[in-house]
JSON list of C-alpha atoms in Angstrom, two decimals:
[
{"chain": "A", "resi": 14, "resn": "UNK", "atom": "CA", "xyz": [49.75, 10.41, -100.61]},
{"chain": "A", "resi": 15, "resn": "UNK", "atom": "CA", "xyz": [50.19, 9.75, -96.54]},
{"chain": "A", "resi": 16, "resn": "UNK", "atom": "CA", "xyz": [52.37, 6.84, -95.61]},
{"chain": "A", "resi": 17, "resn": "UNK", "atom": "CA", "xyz": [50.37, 3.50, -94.71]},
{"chain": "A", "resi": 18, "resn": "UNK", "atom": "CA", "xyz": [51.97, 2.68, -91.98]},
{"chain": "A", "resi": 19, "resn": "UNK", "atom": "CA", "xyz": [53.98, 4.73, -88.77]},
{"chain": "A", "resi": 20, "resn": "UNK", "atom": "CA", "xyz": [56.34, 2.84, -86.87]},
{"chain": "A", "resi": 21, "resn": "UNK", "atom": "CA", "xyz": [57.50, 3.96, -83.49]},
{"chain": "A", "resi": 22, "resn": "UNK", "atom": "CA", "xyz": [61.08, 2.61, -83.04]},
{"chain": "A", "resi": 23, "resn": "UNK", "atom": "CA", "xyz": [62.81, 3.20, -79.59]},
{"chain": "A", "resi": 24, "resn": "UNK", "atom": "CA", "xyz": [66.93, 3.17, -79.54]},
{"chain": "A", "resi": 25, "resn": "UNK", "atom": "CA", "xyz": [68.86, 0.44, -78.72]},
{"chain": "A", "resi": 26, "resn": "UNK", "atom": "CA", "xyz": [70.91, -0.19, -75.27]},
{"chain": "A", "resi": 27, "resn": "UNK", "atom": "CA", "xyz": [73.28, 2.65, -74.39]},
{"chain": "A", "resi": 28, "resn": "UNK", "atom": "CA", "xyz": [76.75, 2.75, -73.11]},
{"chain": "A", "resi": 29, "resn": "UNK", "atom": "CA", "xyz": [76.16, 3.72, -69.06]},
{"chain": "A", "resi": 30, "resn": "UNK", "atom": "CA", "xyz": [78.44, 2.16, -66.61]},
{"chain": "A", "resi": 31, "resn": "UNK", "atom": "CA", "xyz": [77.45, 4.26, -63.80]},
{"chain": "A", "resi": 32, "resn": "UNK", "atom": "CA", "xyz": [73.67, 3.37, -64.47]},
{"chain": "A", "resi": 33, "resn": "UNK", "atom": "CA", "xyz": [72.82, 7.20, -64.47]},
{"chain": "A", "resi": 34, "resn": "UNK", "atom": "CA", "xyz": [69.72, 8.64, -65.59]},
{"chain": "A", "resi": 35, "resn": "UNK", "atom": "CA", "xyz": [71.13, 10.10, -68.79]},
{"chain": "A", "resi": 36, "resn": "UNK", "atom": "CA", "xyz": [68.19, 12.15, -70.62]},
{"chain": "A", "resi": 37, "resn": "UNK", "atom": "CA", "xyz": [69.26, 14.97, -72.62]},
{"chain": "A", "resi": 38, "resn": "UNK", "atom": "CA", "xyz": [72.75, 14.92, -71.59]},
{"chain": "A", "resi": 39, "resn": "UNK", "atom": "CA", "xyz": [74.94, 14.88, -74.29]},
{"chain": "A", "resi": 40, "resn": "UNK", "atom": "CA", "xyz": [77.68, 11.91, -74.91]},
{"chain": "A", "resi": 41, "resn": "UNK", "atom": "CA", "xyz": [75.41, 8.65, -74.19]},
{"chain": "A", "resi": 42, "resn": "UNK", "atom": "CA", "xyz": [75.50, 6.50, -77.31]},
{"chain": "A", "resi": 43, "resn": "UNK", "atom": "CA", "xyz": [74.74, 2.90, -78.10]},
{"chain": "A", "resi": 44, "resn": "UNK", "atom": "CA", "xyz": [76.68, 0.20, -76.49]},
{"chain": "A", "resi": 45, "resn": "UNK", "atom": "CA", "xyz": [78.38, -2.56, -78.41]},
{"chain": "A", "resi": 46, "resn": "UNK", "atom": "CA", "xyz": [74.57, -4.56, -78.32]},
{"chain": "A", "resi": 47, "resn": "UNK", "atom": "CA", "xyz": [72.94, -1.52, -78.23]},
{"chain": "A", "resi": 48, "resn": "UNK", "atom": "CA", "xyz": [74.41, -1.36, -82.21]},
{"chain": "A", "resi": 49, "resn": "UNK", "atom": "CA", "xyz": [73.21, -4.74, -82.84]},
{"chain": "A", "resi": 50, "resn": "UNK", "atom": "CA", "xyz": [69.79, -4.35, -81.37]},
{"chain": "A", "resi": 51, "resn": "UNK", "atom": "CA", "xyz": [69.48, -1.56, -83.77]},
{"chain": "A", "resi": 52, "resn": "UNK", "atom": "CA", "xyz": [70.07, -3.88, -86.84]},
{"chain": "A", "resi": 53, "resn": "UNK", "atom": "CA", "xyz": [68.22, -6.13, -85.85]},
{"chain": "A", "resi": 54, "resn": "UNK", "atom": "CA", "xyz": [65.40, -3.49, -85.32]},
{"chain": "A", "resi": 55, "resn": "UNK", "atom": "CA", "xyz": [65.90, -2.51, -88.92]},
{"chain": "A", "resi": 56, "resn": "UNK", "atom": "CA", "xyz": [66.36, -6.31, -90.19]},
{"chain": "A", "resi": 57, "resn": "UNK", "atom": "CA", "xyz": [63.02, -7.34, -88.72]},
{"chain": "A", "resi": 58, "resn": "UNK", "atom": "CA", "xyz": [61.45, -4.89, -91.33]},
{"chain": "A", "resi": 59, "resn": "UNK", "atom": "CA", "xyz": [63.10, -5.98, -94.34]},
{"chain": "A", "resi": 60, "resn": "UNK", "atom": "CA", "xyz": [61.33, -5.91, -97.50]},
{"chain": "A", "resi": 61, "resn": "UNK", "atom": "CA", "xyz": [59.32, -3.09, -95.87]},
{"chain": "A", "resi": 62, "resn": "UNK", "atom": "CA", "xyz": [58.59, 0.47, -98.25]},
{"chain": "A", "resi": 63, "resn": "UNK", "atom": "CA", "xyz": [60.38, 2.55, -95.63]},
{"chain": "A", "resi": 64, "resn": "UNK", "atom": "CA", "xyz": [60.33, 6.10, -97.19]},
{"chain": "A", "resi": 65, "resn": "UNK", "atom": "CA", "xyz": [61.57, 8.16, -94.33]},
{"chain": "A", "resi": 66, "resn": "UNK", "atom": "CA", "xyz": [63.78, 7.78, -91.33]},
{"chain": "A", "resi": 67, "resn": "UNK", "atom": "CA", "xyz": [63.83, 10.90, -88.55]},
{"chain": "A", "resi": 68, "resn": "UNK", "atom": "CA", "xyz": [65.24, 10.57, -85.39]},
{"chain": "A", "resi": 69, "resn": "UNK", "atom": "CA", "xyz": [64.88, 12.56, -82.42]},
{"chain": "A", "resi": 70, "resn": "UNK", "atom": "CA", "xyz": [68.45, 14.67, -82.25]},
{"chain": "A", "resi": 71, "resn": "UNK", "atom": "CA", "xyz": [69.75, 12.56, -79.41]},
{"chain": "A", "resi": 72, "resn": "UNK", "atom": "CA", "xyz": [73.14, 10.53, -80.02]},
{"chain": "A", "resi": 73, "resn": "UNK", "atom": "CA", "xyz": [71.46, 7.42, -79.23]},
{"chain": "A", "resi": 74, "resn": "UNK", "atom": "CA", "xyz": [68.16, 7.99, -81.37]},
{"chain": "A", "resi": 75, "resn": "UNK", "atom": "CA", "xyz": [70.63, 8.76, -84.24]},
{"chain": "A", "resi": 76, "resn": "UNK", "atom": "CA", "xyz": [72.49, 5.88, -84.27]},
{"chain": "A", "resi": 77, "resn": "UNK", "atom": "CA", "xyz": [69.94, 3.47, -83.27]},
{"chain": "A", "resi": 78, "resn": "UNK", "atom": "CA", "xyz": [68.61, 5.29, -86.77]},
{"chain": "A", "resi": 79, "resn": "UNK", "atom": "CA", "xyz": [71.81, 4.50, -88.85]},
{"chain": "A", "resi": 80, "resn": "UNK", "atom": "CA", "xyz": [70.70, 0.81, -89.83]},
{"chain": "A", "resi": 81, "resn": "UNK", "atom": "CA", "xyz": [66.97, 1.92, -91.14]},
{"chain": "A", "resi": 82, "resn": "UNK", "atom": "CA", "xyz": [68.84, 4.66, -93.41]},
{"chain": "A", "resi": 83, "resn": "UNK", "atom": "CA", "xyz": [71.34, 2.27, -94.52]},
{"chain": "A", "resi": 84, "resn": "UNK", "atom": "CA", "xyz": [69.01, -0.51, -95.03]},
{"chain": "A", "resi": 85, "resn": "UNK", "atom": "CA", "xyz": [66.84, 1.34, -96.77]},
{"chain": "A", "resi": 86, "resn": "UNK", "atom": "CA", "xyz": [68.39, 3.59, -98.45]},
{"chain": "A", "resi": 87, "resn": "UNK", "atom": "CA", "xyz": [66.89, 7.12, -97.42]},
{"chain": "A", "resi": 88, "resn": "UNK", "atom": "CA", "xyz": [68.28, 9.76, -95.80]},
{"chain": "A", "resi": 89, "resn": "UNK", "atom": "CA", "xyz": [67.99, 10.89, -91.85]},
{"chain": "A", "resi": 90, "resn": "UNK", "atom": "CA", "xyz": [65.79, 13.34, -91.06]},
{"chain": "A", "resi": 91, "resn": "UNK", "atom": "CA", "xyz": [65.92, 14.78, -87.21]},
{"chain": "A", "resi": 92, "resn": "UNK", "atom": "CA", "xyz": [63.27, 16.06, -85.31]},
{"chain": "A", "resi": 93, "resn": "UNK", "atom": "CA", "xyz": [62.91, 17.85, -82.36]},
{"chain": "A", "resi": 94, "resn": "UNK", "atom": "CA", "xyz": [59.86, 16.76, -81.30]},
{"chain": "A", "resi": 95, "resn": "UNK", "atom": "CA", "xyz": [60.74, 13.76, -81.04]},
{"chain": "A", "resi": 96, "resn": "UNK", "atom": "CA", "xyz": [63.51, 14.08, -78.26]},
{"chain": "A", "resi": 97, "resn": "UNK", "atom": "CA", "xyz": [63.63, 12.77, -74.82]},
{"chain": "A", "resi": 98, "resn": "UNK", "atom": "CA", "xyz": [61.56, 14.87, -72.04]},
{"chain": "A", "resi": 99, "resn": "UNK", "atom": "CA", "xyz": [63.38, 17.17, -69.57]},
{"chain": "A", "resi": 100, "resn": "UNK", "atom": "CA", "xyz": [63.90, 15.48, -65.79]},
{"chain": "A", "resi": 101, "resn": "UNK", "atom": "CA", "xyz": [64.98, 17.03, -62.73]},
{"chain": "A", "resi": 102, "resn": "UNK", "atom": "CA", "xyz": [66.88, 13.46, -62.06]},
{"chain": "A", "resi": 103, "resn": "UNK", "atom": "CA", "xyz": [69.15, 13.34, -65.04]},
{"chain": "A", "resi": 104, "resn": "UNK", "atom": "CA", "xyz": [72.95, 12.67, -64.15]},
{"chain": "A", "resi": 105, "resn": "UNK", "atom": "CA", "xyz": [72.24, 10.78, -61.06]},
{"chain": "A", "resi": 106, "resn": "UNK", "atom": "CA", "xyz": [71.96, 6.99, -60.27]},
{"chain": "A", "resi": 107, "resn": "UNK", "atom": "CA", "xyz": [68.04, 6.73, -58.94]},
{"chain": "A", "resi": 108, "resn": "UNK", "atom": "CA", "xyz": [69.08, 4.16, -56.40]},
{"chain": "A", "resi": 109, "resn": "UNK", "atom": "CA", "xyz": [71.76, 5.12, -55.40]},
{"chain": "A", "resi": 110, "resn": "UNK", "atom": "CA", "xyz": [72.13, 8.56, -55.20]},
{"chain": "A", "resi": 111, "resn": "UNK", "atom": "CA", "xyz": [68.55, 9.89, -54.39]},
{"chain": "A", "resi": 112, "resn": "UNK", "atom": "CA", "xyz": [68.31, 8.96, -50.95]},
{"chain": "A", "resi": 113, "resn": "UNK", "atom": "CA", "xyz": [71.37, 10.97, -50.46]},
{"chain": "A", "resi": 114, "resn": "UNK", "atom": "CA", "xyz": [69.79, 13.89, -52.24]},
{"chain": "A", "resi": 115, "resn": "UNK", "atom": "CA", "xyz": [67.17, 15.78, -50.28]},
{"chain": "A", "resi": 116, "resn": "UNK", "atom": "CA", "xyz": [67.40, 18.61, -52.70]},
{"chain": "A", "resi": 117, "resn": "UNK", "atom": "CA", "xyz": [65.80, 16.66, -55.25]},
{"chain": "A", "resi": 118, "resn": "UNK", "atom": "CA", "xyz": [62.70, 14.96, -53.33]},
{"chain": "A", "resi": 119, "resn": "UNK", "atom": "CA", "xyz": [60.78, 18.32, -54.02]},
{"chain": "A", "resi": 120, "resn": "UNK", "atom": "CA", "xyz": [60.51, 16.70, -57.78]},
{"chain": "A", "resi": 121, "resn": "UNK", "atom": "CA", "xyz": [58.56, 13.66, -56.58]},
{"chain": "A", "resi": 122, "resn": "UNK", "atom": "CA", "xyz": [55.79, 15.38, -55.12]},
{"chain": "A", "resi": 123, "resn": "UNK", "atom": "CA", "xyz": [53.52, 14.90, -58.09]},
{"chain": "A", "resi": 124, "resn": "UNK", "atom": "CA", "xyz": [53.64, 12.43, -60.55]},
{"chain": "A", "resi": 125, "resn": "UNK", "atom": "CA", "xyz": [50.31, 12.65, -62.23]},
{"chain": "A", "resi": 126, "resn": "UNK", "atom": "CA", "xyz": [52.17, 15.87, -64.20]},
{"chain": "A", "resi": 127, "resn": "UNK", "atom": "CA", "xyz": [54.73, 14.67, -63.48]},
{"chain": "A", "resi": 128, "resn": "UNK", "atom": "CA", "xyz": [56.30, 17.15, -61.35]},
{"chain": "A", "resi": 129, "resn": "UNK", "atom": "CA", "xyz": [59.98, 15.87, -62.24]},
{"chain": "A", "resi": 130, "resn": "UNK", "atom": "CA", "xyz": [59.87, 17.07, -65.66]},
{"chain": "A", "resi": 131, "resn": "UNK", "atom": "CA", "xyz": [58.37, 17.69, -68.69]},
{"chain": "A", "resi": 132, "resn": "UNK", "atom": "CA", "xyz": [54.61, 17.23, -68.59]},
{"chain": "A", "resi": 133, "resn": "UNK", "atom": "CA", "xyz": [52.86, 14.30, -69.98]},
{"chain": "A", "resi": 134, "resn": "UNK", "atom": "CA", "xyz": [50.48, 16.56, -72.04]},
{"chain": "A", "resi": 135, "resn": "UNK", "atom": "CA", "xyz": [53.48, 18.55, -73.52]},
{"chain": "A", "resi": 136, "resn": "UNK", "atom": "CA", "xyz": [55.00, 15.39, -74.61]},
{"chain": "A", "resi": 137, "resn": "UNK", "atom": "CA", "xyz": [51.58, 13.70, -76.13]},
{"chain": "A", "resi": 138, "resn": "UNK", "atom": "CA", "xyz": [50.74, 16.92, -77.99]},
{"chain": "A", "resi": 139, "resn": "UNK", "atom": "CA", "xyz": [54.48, 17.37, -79.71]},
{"chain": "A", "resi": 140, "resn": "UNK", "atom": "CA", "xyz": [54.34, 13.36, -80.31]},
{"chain": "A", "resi": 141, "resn": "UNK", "atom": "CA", "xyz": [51.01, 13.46, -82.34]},
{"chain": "A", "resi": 142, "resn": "UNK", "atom": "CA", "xyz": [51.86, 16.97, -84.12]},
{"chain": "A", "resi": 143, "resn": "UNK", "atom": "CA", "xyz": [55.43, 14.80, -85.62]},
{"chain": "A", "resi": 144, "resn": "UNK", "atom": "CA", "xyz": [53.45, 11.84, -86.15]},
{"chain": "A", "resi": 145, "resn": "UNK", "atom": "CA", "xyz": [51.00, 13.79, -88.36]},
{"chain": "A", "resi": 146, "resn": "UNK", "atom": "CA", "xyz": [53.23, 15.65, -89.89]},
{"chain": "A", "resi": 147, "resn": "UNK", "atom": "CA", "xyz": [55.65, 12.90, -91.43]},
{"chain": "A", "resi": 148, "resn": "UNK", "atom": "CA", "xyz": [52.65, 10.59, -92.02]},
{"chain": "A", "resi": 149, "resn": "UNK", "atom": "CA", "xyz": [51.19, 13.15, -93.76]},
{"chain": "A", "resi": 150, "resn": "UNK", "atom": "CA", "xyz": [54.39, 13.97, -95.76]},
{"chain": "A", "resi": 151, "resn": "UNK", "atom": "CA", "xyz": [54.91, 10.65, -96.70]},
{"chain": "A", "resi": 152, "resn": "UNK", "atom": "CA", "xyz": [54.93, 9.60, -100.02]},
{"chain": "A", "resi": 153, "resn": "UNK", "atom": "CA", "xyz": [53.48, 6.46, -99.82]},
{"chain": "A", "resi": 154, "resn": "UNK", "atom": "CA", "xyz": [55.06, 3.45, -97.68]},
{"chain": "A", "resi": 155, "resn": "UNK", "atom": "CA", "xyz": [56.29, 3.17, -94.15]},
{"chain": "A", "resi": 156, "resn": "UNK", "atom": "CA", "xyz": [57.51, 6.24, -92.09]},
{"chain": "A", "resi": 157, "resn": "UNK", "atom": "CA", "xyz": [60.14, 5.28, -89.36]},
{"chain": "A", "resi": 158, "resn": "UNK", "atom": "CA", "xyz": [60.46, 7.96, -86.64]},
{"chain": "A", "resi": 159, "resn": "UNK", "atom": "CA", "xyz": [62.96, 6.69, -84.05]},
{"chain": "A", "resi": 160, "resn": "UNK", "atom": "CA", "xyz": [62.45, 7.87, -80.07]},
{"chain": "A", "resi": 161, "resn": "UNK", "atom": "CA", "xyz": [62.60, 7.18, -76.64]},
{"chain": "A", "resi": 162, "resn": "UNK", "atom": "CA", "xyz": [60.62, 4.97, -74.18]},
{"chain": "A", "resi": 163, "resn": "UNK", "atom": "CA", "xyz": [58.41, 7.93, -72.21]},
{"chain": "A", "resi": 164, "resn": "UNK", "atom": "CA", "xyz": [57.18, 9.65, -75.60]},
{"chain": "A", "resi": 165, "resn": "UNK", "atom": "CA", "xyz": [56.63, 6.81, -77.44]},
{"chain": "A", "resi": 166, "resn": "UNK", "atom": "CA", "xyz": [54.21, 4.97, -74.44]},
{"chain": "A", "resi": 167, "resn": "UNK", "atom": "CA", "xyz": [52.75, 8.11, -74.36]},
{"chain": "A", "resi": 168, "resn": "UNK", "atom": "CA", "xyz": [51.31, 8.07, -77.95]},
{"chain": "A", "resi": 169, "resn": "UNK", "atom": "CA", "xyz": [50.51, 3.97, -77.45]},
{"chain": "A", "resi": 170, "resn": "UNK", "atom": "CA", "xyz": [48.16, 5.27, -74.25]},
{"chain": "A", "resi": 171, "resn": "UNK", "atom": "CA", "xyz": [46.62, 8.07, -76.68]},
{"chain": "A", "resi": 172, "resn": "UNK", "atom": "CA", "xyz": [45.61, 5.65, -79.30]},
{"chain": "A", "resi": 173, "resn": "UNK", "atom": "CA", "xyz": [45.04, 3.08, -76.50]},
{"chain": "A", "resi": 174, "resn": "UNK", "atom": "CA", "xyz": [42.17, 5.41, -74.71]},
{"chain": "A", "resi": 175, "resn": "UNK", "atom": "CA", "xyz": [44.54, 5.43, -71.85]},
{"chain": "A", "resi": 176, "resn": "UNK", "atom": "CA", "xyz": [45.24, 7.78, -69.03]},
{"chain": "A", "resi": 177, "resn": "UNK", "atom": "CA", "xyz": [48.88, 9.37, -69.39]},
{"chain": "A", "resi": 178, "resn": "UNK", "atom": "CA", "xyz": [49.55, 9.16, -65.83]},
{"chain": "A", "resi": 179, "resn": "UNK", "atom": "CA", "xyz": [51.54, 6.05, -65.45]},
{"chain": "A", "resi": 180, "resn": "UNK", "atom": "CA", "xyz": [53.54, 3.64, -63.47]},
{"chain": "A", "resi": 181, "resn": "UNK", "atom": "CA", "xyz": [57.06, 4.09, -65.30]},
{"chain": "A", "resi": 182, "resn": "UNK", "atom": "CA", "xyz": [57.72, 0.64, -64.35]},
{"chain": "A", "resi": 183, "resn": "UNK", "atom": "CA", "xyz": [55.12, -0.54, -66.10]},
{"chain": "A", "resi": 184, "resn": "UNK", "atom": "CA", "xyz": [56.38, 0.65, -69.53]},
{"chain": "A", "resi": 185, "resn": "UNK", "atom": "CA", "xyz": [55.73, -1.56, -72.54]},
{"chain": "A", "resi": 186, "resn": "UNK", "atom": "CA", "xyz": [58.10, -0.45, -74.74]},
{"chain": "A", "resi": 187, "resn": "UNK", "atom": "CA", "xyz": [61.61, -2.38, -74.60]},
{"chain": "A", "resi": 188, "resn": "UNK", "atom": "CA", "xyz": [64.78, -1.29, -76.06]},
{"chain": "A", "resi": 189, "resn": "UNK", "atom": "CA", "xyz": [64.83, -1.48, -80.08]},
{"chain": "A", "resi": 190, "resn": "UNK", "atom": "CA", "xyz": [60.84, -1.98, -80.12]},
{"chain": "A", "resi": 191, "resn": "UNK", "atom": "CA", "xyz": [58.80, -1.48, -82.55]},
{"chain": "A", "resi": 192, "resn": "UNK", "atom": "CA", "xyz": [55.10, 0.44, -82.13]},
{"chain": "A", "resi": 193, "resn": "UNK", "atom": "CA", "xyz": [53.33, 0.53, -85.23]},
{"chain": "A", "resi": 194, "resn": "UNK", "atom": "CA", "xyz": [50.43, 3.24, -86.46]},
{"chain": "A", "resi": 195, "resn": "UNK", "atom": "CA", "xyz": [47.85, 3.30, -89.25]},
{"chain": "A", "resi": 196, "resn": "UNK", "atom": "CA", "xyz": [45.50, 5.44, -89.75]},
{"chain": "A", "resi": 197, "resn": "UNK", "atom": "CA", "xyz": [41.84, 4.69, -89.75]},
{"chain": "A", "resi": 198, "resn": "UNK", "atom": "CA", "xyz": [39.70, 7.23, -90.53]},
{"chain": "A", "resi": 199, "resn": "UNK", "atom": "CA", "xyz": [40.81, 10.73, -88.70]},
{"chain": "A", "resi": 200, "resn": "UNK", "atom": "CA", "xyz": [42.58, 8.90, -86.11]},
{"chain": "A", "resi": 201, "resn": "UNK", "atom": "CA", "xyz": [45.79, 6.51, -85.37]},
{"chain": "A", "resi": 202, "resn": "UNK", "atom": "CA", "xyz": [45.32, 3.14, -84.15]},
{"chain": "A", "resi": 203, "resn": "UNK", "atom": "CA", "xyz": [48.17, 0.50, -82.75]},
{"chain": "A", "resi": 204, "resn": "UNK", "atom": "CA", "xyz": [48.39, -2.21, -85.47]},
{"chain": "A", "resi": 205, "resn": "UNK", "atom": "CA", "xyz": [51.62, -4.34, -84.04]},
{"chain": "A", "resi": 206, "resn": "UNK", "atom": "CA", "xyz": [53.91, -4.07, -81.25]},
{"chain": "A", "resi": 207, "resn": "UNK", "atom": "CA", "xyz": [57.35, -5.91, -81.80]},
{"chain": "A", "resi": 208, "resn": "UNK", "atom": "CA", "xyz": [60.46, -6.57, -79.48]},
{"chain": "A", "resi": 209, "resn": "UNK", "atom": "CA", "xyz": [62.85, -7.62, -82.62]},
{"chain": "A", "resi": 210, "resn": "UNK", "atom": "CA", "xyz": [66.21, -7.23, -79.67]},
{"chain": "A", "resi": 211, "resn": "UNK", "atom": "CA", "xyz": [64.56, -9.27, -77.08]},
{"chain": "A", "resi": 212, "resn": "UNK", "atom": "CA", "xyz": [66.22, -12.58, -77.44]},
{"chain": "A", "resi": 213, "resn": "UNK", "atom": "CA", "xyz": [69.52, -10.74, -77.58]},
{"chain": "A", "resi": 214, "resn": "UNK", "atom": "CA", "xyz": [68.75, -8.99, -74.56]},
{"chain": "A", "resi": 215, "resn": "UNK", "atom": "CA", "xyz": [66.90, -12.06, -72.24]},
{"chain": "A", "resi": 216, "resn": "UNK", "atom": "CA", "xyz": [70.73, -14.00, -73.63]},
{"chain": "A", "resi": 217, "resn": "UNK", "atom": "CA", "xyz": [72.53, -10.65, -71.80]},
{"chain": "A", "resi": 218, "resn": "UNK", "atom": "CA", "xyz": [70.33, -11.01, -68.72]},
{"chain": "A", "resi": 219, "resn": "UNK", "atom": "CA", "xyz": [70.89, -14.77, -68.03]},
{"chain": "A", "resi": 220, "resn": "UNK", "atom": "CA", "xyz": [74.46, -14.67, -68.85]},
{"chain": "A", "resi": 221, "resn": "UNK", "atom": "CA", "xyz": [74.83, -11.64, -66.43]},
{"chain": "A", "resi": 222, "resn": "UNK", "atom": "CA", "xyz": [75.98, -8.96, -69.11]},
{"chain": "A", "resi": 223, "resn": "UNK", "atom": "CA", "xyz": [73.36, -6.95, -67.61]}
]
């Protein structure tokens, strides 16, 4: 029996003093709040059937994960698919550090691909294939599959009728949200979006902690 319900989780704040773009780079976990966005992620759902937790292999993915599993008792699954898309930018501060960078500027030229990394189609079609897949394997219940900003708007545009090219400013999908799937007839549909961390983080932003 396919789960009843997918929900898209993205990780909670991470530990970046230097305001880098961190991507795949290896060492960028959760801050202090980034841990407690992440419960309260997982707290929001409570009484939920979660039957499976997979995270993309990411440090911050897998602890943002740890709550769910320990909530709810199942184990953590990780999936590739599921990581963070390659960028030409990563280990640099955008503002700061770009202008100073005419080596990089080439990567800009294009961002209907975008030409800075991964392309949006690559990411859509590994994001639907995992989506399937655990839905599909799902014995009944909720599926949890925890992610990053970029892949997960890209699936809420699919099922939205969207365009992938975007305005990355224009993201909706906050730190420690929660995008949630079913599946009507042969295709997923957005049931719910949920910000469970955003108090915590508008109380950051107006006492300057960010």
């Amino acid at each position: 029996m396919p789960a009843e319900r997918v929900h898209l989780v993205r990780h909670g704040e991470v530990e970046n003093p230097d305001g880098v773009l961190y991507g795949r780079i290896e060492g960028f976990g959760l801050s202090e709040r980034g841990h407690r966005m992440a419960h309260l992620a997982a707290a929001s759902l409570a009484g939920s059937d979660i039957r499976a937790v997979v995270a993309s292999p990411l440090q911050r993915t897998r602890e943002s994960a740890a709550p769910w599993v320990e909530r709810f008792g199942v184990d953590l699954a990780v999936d590739e698919r599921l990581i963070e898309p390659t960028n030409a930018f990563e280990g640099i501060n955008m503002r700061r550090d770009l202008p100073r960078r005419p080596d990089l500027w080439r990567h800009l030229r294009n961002p209907r691909t975008p030409s800075w990394g991964e392309p949006f189609r690559s990411v859509q079609s590994r994001m639907l294939a995992a989506i399937e897949e655990h839905w599909a394997a799902a014995d009944g219940g909720d599926v949890v599959l925890v992610s990053h900003q970029m892949p997960i708007v890209m699936v809420a545009r699919t099922v939205a009728g969207l365009k992938l090219p975007h305005n990355p400013s224009r993201r909706r999908c906050a730190l420690s949200s929660i995008t949630t799937l079913e599946r009507r007839g042969d295709a997923f549909v957005e049931t719910s979006y949920a910000e469970p961390a955003a108090e915590l983080l508008r109380h950051a932003i107006d006492t300057g902690a960010v």
